[in-house]
Coordinates of C-alpha atoms and ligand atoms in Angstrom, one line a residue:
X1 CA -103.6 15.7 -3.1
X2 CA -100.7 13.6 -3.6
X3 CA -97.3 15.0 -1.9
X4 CA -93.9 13.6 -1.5
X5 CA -91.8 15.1 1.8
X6 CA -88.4 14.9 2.4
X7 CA -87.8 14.2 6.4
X8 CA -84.6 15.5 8.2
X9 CA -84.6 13.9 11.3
X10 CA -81.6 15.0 12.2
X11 CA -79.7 14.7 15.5
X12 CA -80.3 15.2 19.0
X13 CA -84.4 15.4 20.1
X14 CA -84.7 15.7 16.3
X15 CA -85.8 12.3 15.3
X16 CA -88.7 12.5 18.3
X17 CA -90.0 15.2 17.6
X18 CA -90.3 15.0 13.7
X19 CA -92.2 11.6 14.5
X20 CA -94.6 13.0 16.0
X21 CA -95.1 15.7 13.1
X22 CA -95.2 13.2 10.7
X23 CA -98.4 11.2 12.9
X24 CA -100.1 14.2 13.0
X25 CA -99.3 15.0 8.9
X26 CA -100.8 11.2 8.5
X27 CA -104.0 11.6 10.7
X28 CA -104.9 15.0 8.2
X29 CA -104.1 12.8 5.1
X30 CA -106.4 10.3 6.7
X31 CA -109.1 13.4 7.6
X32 CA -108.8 15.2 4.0
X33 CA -108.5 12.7 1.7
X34 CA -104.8 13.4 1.0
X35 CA -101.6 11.3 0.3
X36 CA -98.3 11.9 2.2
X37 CA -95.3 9.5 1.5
X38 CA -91.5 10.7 3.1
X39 CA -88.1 10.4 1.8
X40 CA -86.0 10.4 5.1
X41 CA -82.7 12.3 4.1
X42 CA -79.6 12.4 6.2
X43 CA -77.9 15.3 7.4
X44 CA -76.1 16.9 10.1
X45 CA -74.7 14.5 12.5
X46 CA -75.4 11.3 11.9
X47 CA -74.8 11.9 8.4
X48 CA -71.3 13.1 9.2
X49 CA -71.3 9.5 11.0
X50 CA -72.7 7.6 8.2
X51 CA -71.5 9.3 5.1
X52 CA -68.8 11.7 6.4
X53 CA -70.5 14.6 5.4
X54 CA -72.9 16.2 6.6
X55 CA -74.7 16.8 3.8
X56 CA -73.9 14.4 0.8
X57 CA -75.0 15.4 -2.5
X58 CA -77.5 12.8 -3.0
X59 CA -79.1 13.9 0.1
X60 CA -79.4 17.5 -1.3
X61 CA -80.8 15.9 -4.4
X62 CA -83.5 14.3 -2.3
X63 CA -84.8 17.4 -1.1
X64 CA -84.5 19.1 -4.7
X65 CA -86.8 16.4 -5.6
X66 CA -89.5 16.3 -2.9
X67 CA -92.2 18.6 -3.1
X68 CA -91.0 20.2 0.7
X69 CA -88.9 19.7 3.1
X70 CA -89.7 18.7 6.9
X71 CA -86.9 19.2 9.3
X72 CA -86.0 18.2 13.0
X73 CA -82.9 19.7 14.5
X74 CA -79.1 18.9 13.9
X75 CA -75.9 19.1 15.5
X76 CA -74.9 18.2 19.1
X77 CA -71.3 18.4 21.1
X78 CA -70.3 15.0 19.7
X79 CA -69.2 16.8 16.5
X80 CA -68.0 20.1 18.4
X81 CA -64.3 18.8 17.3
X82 CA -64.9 18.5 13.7
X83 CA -63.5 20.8 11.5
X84 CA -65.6 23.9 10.1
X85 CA -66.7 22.6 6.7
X86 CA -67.6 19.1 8.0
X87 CA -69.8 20.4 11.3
X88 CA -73.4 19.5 11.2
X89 CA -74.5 23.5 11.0
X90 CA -73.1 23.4 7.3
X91 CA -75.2 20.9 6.3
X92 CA -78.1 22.9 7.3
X93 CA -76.1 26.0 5.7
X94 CA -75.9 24.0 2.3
X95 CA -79.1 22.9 2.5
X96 CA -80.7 26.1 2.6
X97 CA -78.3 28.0 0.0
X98 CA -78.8 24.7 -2.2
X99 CA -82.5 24.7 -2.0
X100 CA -82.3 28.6 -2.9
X101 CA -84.5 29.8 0.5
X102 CA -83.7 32.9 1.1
X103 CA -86.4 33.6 3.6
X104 CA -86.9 32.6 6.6
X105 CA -89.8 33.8 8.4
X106 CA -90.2 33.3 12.0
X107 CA -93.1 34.2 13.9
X108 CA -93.6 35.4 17.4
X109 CA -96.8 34.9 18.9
X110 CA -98.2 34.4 22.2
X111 CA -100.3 31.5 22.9
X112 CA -103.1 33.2 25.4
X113 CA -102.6 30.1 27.3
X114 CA -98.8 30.5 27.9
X115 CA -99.0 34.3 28.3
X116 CA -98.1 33.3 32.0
X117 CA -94.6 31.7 30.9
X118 CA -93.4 34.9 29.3
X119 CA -90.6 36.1 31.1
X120 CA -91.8 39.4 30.3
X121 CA -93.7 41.5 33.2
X122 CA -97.8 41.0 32.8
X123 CA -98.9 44.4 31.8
X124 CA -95.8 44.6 28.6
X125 CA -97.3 40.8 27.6
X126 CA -101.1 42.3 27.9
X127 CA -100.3 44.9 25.0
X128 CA -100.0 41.7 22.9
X129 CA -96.9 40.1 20.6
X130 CA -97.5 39.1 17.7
X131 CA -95.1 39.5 15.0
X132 CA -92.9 38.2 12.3
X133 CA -89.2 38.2 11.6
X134 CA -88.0 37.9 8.0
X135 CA -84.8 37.0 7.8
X136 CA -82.3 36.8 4.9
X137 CA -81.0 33.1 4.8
X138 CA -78.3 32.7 2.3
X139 CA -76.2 35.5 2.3
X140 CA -74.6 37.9 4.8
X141 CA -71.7 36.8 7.2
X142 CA -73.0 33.0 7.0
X143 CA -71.7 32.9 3.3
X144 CA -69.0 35.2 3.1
X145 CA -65.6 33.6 3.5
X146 CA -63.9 32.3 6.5
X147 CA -60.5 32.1 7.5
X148 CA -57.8 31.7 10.0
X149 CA -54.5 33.1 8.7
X150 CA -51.5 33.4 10.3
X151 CA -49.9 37.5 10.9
X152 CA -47.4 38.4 13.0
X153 CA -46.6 35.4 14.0
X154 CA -50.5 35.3 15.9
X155 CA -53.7 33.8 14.2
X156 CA -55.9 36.1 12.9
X157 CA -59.7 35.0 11.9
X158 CA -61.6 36.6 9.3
X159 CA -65.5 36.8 8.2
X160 CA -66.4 38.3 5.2
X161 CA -70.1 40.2 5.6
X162 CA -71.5 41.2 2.1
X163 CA -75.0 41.6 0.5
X164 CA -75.6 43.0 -3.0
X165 CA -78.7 45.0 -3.9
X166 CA -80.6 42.2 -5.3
X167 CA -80.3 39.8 -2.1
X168 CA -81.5 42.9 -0.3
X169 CA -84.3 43.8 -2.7
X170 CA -85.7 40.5 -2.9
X171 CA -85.9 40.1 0.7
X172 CA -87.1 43.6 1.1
X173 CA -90.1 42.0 -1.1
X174 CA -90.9 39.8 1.2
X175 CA -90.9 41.7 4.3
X176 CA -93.2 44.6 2.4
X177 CA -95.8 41.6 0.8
X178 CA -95.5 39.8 4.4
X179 CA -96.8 43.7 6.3
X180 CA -99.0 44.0 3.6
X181 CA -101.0 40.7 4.7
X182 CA -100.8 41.6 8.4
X183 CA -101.0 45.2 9.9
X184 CA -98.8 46.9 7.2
X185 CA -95.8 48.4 9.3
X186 CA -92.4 47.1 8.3
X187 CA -89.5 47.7 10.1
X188 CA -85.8 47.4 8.8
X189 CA -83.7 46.2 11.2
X190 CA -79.9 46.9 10.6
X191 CA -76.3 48.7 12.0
X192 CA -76.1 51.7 9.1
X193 CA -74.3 53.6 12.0
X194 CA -71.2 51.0 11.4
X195 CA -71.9 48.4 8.4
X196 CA -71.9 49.0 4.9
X197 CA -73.9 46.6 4.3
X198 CA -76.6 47.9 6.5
X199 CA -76.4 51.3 4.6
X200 CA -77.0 49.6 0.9
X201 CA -79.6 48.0 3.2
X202 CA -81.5 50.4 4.7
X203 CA -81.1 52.6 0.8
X204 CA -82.5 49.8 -0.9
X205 CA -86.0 49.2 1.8
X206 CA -86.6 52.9 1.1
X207 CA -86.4 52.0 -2.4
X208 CA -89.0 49.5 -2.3
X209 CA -90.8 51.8 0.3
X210 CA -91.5 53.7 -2.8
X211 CA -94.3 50.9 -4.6
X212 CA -95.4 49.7 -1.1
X213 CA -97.7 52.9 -0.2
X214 CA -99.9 51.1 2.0
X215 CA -97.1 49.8 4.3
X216 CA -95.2 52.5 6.5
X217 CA -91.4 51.6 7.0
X218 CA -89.2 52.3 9.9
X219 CA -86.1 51.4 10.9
X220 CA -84.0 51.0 13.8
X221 CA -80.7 49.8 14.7
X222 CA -80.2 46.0 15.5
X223 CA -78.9 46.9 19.3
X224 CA -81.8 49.6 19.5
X225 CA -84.3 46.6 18.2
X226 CA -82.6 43.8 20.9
X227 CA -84.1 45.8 23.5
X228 CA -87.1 47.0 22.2
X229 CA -88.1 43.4 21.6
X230 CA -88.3 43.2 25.4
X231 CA -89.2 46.4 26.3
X232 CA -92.5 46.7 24.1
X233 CA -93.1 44.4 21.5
X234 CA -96.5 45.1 20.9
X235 CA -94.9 48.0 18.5
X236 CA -93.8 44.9 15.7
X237 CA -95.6 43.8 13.0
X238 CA -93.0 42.5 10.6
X239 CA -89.3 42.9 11.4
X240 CA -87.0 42.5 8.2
X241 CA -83.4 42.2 8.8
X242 CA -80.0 40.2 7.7
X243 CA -79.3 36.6 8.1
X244 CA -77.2 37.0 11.4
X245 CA -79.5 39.9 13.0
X246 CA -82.5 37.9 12.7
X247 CA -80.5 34.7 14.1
X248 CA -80.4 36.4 17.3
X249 CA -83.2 38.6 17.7
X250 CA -85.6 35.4 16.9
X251 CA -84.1 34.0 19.8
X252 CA -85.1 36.4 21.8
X253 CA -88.4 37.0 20.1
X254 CA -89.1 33.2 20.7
X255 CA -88.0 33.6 24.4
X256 CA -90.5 36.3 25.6
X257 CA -93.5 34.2 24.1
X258 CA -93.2 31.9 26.8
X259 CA -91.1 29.0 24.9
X260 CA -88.7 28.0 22.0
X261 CA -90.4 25.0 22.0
X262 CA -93.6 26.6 20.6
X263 CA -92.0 28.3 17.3
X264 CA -92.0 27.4 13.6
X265 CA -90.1 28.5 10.7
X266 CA -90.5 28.3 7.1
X267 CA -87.8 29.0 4.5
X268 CA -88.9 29.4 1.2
X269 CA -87.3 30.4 -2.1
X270 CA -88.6 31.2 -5.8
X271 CA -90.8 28.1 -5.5
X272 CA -93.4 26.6 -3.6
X273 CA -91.0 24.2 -2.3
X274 CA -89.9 25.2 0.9
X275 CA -87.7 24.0 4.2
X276 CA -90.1 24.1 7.5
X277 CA -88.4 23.5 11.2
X278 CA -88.6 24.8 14.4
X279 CA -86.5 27.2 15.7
X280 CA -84.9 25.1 18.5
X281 CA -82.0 23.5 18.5
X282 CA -81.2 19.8 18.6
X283 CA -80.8 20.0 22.8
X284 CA -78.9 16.7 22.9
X285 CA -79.2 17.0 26.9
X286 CA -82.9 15.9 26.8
X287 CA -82.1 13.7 23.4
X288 CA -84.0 10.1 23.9
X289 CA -85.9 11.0 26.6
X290 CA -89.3 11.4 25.1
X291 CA -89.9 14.8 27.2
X292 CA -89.3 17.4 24.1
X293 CA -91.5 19.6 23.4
X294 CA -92.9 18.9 19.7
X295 CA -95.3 21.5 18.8
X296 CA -92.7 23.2 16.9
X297 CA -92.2 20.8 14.6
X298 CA -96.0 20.2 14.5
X299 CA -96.9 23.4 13.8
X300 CA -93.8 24.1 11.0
X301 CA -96.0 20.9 9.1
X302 CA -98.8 23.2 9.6
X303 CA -96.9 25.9 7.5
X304 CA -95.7 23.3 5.3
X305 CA -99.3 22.6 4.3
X306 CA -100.4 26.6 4.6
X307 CA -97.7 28.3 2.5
X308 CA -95.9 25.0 0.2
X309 CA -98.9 22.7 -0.7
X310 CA -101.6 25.6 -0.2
X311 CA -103.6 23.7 2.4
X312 CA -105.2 26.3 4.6
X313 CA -107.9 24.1 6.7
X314 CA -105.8 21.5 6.9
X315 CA -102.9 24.1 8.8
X316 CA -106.4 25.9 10.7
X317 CA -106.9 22.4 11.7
X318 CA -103.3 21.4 13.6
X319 CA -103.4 24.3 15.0
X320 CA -106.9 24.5 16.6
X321 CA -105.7 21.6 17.8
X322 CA -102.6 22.2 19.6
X323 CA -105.0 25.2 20.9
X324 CA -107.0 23.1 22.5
X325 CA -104.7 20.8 23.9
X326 CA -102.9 23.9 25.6
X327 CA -106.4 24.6 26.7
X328 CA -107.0 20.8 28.0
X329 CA -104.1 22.2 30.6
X330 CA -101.5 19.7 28.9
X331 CA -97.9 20.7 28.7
X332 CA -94.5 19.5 28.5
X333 CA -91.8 19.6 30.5
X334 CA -90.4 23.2 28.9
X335 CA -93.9 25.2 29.2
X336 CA -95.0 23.3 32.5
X337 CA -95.6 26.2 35.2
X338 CA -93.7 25.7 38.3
X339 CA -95.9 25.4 40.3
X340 CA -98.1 23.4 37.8
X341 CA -101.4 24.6 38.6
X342 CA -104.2 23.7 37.1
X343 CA -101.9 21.9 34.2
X344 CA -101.1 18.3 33.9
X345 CA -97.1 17.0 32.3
X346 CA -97.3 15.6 28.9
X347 CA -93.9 13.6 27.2
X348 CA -92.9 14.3 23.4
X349 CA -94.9 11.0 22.2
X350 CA -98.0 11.7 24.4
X351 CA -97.9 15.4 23.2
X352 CA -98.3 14.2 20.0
X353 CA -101.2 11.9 20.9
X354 CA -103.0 14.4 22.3
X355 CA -102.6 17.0 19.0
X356 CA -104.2 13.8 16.8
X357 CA -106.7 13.1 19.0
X358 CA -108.2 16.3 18.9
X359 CA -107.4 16.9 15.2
X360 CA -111.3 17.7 13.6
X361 CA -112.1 18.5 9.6
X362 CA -113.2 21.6 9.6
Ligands
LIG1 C1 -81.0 28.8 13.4 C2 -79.8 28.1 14.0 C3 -78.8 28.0 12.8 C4 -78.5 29.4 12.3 C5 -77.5 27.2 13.2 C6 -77.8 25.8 13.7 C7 -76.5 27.2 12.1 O1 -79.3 28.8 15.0 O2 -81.7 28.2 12.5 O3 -81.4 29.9 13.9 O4 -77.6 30.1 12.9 O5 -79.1 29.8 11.3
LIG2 MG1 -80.5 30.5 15.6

C-alpha cells in the first residue's frame, strides 16, 4: 500500500514527538511491505511566524490532498498576544472544520502497567476504565460567533452556542455505531436542565435510540458526568457529547488513566481521511528537551493505520509494542513512578527507539 501523510509538526514538543511517530510509521512500511511518503504542512505557531497565519490556505490544501493527516501539538505563550483569529488554536479550529471531521473520538484506557499512576484510589481503578468519548468537533460554541462589543460604556463579550439537528444526528451516529462495536451502552452527555442546545440534543439521541435496539442509551448531565468520571468510571462505555463538553471531560478522562501523555485521538469526517493527534498540548516548558512523552503520537499513527488506511495488524503491531516496552519497565519522565521502582527513565528519542525495536509482523 502506497499512502501519502500530511505531518503537522507543529509547535512546542510537537516536532519531537511526531519524529518519532513518523520512525515507527517507517519501520512498519519496512515490516509490511508498505510505502509511506509525508507532506510536512505548517500550522499553528510557527506558521503564524513564517506565513502570518496560522493556517494558510495552501497548507489546508495539503492536507485536503493527503490521504491522512498526522499531527503534533500547536500553540505555546509566544503567540498568547496575538489577536483571536490569528492564534495558533484557529489553525487547528480551521483545520478541522476544513477537513469536515466532525468526530473526534478519544479513548480512555488504562494501561495495566500504569494502573499505579492513576490518581484514582486502587479499588475504583480495579473495576477497570475503558471507554470512549465522542465528541462533536465543528460546531457548538467553538464555531458560533465571537465578540467583544462595547455597552454601557463596559465591554461585553459574547459566544454564540448553536447546534442543528443534523450536526447532532450525525454525531449521534457515531456514538450509537461506536457502542455498538464495544459493550453497547451509550451515554449522552449534555446540560438540558439549562441549554437549548442540550434539549434538541438529548430529543434527537432518543431519536436515534429508536433504530439502535441493541444499544441502551442514558444520559446525564455534563456536571453530573465530571464527577462520575472520577467517582466510577467503570460504568462508561461510550460517552457522546458536544464539542466543548467533551473538551474538558477528555481531560479528565485522560488524567485518571495515569497520563495525558498516553492518549490518542482521531477526527474523522464523511471520508476515510482523517486528522490523528494526541490529546496533549504542545507543553512548550519541556519543548527541545527530548524528555516528552511520545506514545501518544505513536499510537494516534496506530489509529491512523486502523480506522484511515484500514490497517489492523499493522495498528495490533505498534501497539503490542508500546505494551511491551511499558512492560520492559521503560518510562518517561511524565509516567515515571516516584519512587521509580522497578522502572528505568527513557527520553522522547529513546522512547521511540525502544517502540521500533520491539515492533514484530504479526
Ligand atoms: C483539544 C485542545 C483544543 C480544543 C485547543 C488547542 C483549541 O484543547 O484538542 O482538546 O479545545 O479543542
Ligand atoms: Mg482540550
Amino acid at each position: 500500500m502506497t499512502r501519502n501523510i500530511a505531518v503537522i509538526r507543529g509547535d512546542g514538543i510537537g516536532p519531537e514527538i511526531v519524529e518519532q511517530a513518523v520512525r515507527v510509521l517507517d519501520r512498519v512500511a519496512a515490516l509490511y511491505g508498505h510505502t509511506f511518503t509525508y507532506t510536512d504542512v505548517d500550522m499553528g505557531g510557527n506558521a503564524i511566524d513564517k506565513w502570518g497565519d496560522p493556517l494558510p490556505r495552501e497548507m489546508l490544501d495539503k492536507c485536503l490532498e493527503s490521504d491522512s493527516v498526522l499531527l503534533g501539538a500547536v500553540g505555546g505563550p509566544k503567540w498568547n498576544d496575538v489577536p483571536g483569529p490569528m492564534r495558533p488554536e484557529k489553525g487547528l479550529l480551521r483545520l478541522r472544520a476544513g477537513m469536515g471531521v466532525y468526530s473526534n473520538n478519544r479513548p480512555a484506557k488504562i494501561w495495566p502497567q500504569l494502573a499505579a499512576a492513576s490518581p484514582l484510589k486502587q479499588e475504583i481503578v480495579d473495576k477497570g476504565i475503558d471507554f470512549l468519548i465522542v465528541r462533536e468537533l465543528i460546531g457548538g460554541i467553538y464555531f458560533g460567533k465571537h465578540e467583544t462589543v462595547s455597552q454601557n460604556a463596559e465591554a461585553v463579550a459574547i459566544d454564540e452556542l448553536r447546534y442543528s439537528e443534523s450536526e447532532i444526528r450525525r454525531i449521534g451516529r457515531i456514538g450509537f455505531e461506536s457502542a455498538r462495536k464495544r459493550r453497547k451502552k451509550l451515554c449522552s452527555v449534555e446540560k438540558s436542565n439549562v441549554l437549548d442546545s442540550s434539549r434538541l440534543w438529548k430529543k434527537v439521541m432518543h431519536q436515534l435510540a429508536e433504530e439502535y435496539p441493541d444499544v441502551e442509551l442514558s444520559d446525564m448531565l455534563v456536571d453530573n458526568c465530571a464527577m462520575q468520571i472520577v467517582k466510577d468510571p467503570s460504568q462508561f462505555d461510550v460517552i457522546v457529547t458536544e464539542n466543548m463538553f467533551g473538551d474538558i471531560l477528555s481531560d479528565e478522562a485522560s488524567m485518571i488513566t495515569g497520563s495525558i501523555g498516553m492518549i490518542p485521538s482521531s477526527s474523522l469526517g464523511a471520508g476515510s481521511r482523517g486528522l490523528y493527534e494526541p490529546i496533549h498540548g504542545s507543553a512548550p516548558d519541556i519543548a527541545g528537551m527530548d524528555i516528552a512523552n511520545p506514545i501518544g503520537t505513536i499510537l494516534a499513527a496506530a489509529m491512523m493505520l486502523r480506522y484511515s488506511f484500514d490497517l489492523p495488524q499493522e495498528a495490533d503491531c505498534i501497539e503490542a509494542a508500546v505494551s511491551a516496552v511499558l512492560d520492559s519497565g521503560y518510562r518517561t519522565a511524565d509516567i515515571l513512578p516516584k519512587d521509580a521502582a522497578g522502572c528505568k527513565k527513557a527520553g522522547c528519542r529513546e522512547m521511540g527507539s525502544l517502540i521500533i525495536e520491539n515492533l514484530r509482523k504479526g
